[in-house]
Coordinates of C-alpha atoms (C1' of nucleotides) in Angstrom, one line a residue:
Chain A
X1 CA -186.9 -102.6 -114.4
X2 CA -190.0 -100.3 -114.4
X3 CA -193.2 -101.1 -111.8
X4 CA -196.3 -101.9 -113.4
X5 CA -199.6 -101.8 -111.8
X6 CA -201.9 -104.0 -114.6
X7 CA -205.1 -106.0 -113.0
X8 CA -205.0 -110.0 -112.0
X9 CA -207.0 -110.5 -115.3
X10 CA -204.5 -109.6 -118.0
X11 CA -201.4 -111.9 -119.1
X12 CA -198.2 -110.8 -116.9
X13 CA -196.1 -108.8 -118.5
X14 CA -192.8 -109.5 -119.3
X15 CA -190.9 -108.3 -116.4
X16 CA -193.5 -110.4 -113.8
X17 CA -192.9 -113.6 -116.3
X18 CA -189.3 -113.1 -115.6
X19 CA -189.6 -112.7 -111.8
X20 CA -191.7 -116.2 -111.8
X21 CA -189.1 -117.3 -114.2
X22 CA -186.1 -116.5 -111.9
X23 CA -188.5 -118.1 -108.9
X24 CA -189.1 -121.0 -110.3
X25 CA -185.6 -121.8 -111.3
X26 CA -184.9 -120.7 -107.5
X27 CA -187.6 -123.3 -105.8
X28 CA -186.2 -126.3 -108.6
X29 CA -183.3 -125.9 -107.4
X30 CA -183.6 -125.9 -103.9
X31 CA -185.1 -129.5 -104.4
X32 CA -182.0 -130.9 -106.0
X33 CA -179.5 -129.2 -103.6
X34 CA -178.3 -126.4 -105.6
X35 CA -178.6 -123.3 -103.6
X36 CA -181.3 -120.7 -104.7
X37 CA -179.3 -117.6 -105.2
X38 CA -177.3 -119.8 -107.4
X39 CA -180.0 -120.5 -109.6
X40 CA -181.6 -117.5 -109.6
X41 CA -178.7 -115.6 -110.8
X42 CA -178.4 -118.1 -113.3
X43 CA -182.3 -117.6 -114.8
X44 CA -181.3 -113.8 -114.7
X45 CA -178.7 -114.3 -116.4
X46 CA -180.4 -116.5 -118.9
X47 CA -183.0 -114.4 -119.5
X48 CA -180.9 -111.0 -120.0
X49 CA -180.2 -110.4 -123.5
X50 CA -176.8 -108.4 -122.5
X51 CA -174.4 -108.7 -119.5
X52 CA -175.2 -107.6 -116.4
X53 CA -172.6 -105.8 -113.4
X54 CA -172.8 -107.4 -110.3
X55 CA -174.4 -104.0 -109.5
X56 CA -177.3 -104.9 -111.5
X57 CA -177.4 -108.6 -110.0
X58 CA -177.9 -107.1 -106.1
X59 CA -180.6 -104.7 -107.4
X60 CA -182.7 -107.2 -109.2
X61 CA -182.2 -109.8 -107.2
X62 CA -182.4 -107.9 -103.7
X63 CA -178.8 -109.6 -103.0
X64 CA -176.2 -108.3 -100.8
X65 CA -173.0 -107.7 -102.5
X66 CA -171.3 -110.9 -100.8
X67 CA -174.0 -112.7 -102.1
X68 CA -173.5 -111.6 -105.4
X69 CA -170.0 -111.8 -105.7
X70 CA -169.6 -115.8 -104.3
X71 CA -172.8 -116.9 -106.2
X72 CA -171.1 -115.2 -109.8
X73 CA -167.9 -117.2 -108.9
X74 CA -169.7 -120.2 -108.5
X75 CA -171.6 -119.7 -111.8
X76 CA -167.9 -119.1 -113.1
X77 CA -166.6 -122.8 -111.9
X78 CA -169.1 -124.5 -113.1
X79 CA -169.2 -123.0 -116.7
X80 CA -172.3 -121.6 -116.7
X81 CA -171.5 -117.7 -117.4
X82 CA -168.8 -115.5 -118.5
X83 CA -166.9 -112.8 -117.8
X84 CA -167.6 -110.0 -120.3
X85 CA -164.6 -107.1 -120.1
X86 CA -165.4 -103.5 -121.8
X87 CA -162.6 -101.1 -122.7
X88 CA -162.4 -98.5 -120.1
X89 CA -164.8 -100.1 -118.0
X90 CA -163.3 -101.2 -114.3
X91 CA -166.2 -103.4 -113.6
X92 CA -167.1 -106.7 -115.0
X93 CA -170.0 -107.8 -117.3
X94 CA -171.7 -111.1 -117.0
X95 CA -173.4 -113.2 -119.7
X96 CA -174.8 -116.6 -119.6
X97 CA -174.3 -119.6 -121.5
X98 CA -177.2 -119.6 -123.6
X99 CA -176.8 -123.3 -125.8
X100 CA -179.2 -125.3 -123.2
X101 CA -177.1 -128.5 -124.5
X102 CA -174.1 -126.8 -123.4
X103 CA -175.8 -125.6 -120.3
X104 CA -176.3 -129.4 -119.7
X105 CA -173.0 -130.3 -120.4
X106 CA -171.7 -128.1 -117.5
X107 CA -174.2 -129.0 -115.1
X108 CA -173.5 -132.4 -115.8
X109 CA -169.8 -132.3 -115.4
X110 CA -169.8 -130.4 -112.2
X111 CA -171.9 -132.8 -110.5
X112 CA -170.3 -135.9 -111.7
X113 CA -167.1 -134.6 -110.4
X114 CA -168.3 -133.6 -106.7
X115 CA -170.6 -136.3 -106.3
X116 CA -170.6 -139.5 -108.6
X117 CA -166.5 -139.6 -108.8
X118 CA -166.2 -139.0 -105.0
X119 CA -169.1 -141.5 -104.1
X120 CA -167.6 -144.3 -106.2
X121 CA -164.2 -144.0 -105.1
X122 CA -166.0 -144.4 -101.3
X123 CA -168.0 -147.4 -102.9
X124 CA -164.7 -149.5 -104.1
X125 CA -163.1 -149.4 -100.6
X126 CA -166.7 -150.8 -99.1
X127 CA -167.2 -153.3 -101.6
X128 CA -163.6 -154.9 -101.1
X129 CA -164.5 -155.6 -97.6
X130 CA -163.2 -159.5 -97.3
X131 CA -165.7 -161.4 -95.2
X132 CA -167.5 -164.8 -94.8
X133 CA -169.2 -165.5 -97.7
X134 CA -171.3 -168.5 -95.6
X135 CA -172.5 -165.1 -93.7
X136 CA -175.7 -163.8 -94.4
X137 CA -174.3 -160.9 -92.8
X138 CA -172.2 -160.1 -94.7
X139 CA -173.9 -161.4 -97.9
X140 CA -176.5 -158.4 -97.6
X141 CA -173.6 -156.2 -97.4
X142 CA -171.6 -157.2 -99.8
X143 CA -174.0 -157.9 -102.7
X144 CA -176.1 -154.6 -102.0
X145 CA -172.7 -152.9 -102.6
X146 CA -171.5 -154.6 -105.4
X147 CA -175.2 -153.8 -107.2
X148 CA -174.7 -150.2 -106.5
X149 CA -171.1 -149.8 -107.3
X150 CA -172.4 -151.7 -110.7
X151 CA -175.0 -148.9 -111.0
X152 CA -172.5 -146.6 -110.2
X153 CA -170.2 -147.7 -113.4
X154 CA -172.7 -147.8 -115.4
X155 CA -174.3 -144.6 -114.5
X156 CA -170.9 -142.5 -115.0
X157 CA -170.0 -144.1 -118.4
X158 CA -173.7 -142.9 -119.6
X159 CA -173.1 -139.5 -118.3
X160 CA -169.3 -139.2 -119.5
X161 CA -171.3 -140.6 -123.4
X162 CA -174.0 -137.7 -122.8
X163 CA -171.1 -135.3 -122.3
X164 CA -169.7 -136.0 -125.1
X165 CA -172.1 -136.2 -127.5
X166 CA -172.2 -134.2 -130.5
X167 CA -175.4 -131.7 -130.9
X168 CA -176.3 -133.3 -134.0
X169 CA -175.9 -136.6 -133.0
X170 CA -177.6 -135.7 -129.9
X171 CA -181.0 -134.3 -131.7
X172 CA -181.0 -136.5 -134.8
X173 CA -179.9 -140.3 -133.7
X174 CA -180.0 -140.2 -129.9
X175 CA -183.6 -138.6 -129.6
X176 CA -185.3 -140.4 -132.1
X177 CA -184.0 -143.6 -131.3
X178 CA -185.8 -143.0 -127.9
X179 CA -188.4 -140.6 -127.5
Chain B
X1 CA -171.1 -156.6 -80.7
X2 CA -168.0 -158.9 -80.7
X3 CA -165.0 -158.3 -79.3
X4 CA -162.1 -156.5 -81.9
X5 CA -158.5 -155.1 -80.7
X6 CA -157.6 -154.4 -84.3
X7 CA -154.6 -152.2 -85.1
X8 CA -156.1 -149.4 -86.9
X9 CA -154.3 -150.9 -90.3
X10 CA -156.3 -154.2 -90.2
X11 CA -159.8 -154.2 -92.5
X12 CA -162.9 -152.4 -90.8
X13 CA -165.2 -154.9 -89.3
X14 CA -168.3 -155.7 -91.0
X15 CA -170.0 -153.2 -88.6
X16 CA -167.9 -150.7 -88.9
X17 CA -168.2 -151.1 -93.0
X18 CA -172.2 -150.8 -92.6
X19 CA -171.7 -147.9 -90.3
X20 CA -169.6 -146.2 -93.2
X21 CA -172.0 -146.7 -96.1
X22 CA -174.7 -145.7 -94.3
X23 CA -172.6 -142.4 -93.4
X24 CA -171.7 -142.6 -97.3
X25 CA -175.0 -142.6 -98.4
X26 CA -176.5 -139.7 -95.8
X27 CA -174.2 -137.6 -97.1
X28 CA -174.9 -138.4 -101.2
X29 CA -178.4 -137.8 -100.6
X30 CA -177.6 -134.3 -98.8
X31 CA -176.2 -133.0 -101.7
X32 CA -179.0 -134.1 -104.2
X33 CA -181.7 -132.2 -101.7
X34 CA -182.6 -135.6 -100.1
X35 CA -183.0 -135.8 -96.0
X36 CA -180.0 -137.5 -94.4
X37 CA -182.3 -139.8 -92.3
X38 CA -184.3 -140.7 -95.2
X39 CA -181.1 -142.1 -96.7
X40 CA -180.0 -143.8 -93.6
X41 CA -183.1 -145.4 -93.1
X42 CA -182.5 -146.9 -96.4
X43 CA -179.2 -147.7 -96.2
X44 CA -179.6 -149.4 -93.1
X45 CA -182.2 -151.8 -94.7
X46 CA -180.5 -152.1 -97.9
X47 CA -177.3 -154.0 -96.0
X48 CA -179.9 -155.8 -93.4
X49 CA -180.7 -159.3 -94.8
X50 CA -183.3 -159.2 -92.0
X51 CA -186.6 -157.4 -91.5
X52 CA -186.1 -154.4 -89.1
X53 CA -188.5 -152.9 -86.6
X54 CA -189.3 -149.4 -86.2
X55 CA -187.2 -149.9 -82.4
X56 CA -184.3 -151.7 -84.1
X57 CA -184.2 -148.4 -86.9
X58 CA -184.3 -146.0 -83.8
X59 CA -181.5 -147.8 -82.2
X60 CA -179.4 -148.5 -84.9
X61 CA -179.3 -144.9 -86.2
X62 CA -179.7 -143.2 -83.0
X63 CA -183.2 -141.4 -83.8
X64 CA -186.2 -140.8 -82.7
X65 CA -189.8 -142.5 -82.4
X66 CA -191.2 -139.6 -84.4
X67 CA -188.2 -139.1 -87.4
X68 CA -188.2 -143.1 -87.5
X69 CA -192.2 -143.2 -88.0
X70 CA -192.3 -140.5 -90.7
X71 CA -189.2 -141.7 -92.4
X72 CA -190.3 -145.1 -92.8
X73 CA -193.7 -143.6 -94.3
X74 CA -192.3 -142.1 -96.7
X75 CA -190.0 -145.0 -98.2
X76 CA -192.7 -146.7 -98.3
X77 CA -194.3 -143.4 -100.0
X78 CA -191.5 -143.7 -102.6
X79 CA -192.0 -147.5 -103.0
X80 CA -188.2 -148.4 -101.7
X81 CA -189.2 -150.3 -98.9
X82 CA -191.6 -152.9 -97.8
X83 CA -193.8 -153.7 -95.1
X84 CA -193.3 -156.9 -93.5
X85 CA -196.0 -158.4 -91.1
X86 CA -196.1 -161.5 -89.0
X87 CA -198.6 -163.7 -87.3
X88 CA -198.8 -163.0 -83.9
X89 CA -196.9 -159.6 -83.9
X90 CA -198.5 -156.3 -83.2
X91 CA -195.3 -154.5 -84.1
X92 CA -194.4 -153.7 -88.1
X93 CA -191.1 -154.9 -89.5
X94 CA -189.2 -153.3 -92.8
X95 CA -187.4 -154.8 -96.0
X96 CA -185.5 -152.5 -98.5
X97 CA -186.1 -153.2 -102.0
X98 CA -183.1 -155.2 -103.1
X99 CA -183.0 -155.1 -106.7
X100 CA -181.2 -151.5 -107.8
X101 CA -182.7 -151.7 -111.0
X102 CA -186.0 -151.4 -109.1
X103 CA -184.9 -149.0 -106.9
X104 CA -184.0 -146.7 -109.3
X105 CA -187.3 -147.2 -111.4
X106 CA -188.8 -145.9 -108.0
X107 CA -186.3 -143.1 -107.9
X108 CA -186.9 -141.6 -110.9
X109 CA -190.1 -141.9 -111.1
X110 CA -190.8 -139.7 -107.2
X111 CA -188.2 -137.0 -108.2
X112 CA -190.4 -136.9 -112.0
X113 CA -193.6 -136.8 -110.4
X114 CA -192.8 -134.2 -107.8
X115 CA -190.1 -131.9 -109.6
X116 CA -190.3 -132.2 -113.4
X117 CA -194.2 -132.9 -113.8
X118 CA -194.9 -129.1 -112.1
X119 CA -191.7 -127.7 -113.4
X120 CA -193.3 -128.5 -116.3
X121 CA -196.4 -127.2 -116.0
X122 CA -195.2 -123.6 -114.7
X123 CA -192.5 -123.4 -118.0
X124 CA -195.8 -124.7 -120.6
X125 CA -197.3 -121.0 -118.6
X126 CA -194.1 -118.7 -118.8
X127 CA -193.4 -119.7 -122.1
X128 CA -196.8 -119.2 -123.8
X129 CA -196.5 -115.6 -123.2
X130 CA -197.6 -113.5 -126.1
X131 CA -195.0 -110.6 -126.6
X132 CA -193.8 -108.0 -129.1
X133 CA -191.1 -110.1 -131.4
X134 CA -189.1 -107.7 -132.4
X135 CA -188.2 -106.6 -128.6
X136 CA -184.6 -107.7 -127.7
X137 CA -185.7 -108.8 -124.2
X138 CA -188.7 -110.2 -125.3
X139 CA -186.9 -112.9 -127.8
X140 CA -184.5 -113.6 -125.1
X141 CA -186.6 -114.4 -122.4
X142 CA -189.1 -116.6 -124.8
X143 CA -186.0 -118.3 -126.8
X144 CA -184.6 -119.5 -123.7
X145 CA -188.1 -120.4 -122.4
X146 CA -188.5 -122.8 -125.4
X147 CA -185.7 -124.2 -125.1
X148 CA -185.8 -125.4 -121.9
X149 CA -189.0 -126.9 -122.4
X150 CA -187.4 -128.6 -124.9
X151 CA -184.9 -130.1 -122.7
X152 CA -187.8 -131.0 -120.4
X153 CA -190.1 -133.1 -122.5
X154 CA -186.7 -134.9 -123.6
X155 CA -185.8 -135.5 -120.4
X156 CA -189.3 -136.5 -119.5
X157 CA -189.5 -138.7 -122.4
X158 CA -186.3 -140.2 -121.7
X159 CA -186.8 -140.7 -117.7
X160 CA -189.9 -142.5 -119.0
X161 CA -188.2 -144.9 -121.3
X162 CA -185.7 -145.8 -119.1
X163 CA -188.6 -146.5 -116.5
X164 CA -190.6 -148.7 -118.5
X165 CA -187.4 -151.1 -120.1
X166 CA -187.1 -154.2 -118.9
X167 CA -184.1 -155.4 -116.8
X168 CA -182.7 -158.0 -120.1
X169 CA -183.1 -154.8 -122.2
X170 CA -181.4 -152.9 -120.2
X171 CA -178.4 -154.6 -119.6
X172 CA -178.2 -156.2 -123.1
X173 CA -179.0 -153.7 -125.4
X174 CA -178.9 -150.2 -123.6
X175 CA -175.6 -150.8 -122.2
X176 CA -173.8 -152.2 -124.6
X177 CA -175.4 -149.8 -127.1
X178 CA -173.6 -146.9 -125.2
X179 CA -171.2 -148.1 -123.0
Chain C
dA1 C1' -214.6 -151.5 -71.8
dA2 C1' -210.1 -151.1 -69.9
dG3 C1' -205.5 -152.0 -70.6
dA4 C1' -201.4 -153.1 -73.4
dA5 C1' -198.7 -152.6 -77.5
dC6 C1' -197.6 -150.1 -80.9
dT7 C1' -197.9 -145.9 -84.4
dT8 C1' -198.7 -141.1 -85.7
dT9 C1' -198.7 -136.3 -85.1
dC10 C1' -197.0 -131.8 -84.4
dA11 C1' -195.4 -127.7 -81.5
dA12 C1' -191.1 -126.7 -79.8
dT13 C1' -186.3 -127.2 -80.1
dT14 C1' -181.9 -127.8 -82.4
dA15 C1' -179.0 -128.1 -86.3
dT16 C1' -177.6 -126.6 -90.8
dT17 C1' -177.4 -123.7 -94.5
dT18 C1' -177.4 -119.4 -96.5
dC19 C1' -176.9 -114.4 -96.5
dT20 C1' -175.4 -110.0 -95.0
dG21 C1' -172.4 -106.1 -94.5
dA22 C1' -168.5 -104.0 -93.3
dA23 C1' -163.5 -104.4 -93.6
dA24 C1' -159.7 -105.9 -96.3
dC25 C1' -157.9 -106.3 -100.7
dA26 C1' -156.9 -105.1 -105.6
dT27 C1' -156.2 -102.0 -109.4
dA28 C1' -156.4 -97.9 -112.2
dT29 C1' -156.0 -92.8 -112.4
dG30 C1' -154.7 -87.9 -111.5
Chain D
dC1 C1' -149.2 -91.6 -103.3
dA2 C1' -153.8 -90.5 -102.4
dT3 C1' -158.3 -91.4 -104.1
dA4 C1' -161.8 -93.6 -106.6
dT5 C1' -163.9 -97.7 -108.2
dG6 C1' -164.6 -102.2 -108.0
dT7 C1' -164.1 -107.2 -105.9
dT8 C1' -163.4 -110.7 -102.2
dT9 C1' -163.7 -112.5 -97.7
dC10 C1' -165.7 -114.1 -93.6
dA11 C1' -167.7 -113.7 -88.8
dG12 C1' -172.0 -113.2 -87.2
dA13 C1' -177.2 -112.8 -88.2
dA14 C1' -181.1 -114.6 -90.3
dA15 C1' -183.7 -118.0 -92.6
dT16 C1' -184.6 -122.9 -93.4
dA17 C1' -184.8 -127.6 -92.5
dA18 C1' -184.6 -131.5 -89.6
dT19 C1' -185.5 -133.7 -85.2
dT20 C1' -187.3 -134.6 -80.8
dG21 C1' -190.5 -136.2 -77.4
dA22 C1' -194.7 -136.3 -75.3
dA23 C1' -199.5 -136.5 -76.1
dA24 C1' -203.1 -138.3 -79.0
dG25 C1' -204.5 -142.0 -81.9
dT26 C1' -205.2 -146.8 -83.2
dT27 C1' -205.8 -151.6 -82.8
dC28 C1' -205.6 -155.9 -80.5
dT29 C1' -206.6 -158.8 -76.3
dT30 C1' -209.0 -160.3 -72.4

DNA sequence: AAGAACTTTCAATTATTTCTGAAACATATG
DNA sequence: CATATGTTTCAGAAATAATTGAAAGTTCTT
């Protein structure tokens, strides 16, 4: 990526819009507790028109090769690159899913799984708590949890529907019923 | 607290139950780049069918004057939590917002204001940038651009239905449109 | 206006998370 | 099998974020 010395004044040019691209998608992240080398390997990615080496990651990114190599599993698990193999080439390419709906379907999945699936499993064995129903106590406690585990069900059947969704459905029916 | 020889088999006591979701929900929050005491806090309140004081918080959760002052500002910031004053008493006393439906209204609408809103206004910048069409990097970078604005103002547009319904309209018709 | 009761602030400390870099590991090639 | 090329691992270092606690601030009471 070439250096480029144009004044304050003029529009940034492409490479500097990616840089603010790749930060951006770096400081969102941080605030929903995805970790910012994760997501800023993912806006690379997403903004590379072909696959990158890890090689090429570390250099734009500044990243050690650790870094690099954890953070591009990661990506892997949650389905939001691929591995790209070359003939005669030892090392491994990397391309992004590029379909945003997709990219939501993945992002949706993994996080359902590690924390929705796991909280509600931990909700069930609260909410089954016998107790005193004359207790107000225990009322609080019981009814608060009940209300959540509600929100809980009803929160992972939407997601699991969102999931599942068909594109056309998704853009034709399901938008314009709402928005 | 009452006395309780319980074999370790036997049901966890009321107390011990309120000390687990509390846990539970400093943990959830963790991983959706919300402070643990900020969760706690609410948690606590959420299971207390009593107002609390800023001392009870600090003893309960074992914190501090200073976190228990802040974090209680900024429930109240995010609208989760009430302030509760009585004749006669210098001292300030705390009630959760019971009603999930309205706690998530409050939710969503914090994490839009302070995430989406500016997310949105940076990607309205990046992807206004004027650019040679027929460049390969170019087309990637603003194609991807678009289309996560796209996703954006959906999701915005979504958030903000879902913020606006009523609670019979939720649970009537939303639901059991998708669920 | 001085004291009591309570709250807020913030610099310093502590805890947690993330990242690095070098060594170990894997695999292809001469 | 020795070397070259590339990947993974993980203990310690560095960066970030959360928490404390004591001092300053506020408000009520007499």
């Amino acid at each position: 990526m070439t250096f480029d010395d144009t004044p304050a004044t003029s529009p940034p040019s492409l490479a500097e819009a990616k840089a603010q691209f790749i930060h951006l998608w770096g400081v969102s992240a941080t605030s929903w507790g995805v970790s910012k080398t994760l997501a800023q390997v993912h806006a690379l990615l997403l903004v590379s028109p072909k696959a990158l080496s890890t090689e090429d990651i570390m250099a734009q990114l500044t990243i050690s090769r650790g870094n690099a190599s954890m953070t591009v599993r990661e990506l892997l698990d949650w389905g939001l690159i691929y591995k790209e193999l070359r003939l005669g080439e030892r090392r491994e390419f990397f391309v992004a899913e590029k379909d945003m709906l997709q990219v939501t379907r993945c992002i949706i999945r993994a996080r359902k799984r590690r924390e929705l699936d796991q909280m509600k499993r931990s909700l069930d064995q609260l909410a089954n708590l016998p107790g005193d129903a004359a207790d107000v106590e225990y009322q609080a406690f019981h009814s608060t949890l009940t209300d959540i585990q509600q929100l809980a069900t009803a929160s992972d059947k939407l997601l699991t529907k969102l999931m599942q969704v068909e594109r056309s459905w998704f853009w034709d029916k399901f938008l314009k019923l709402f928005l």
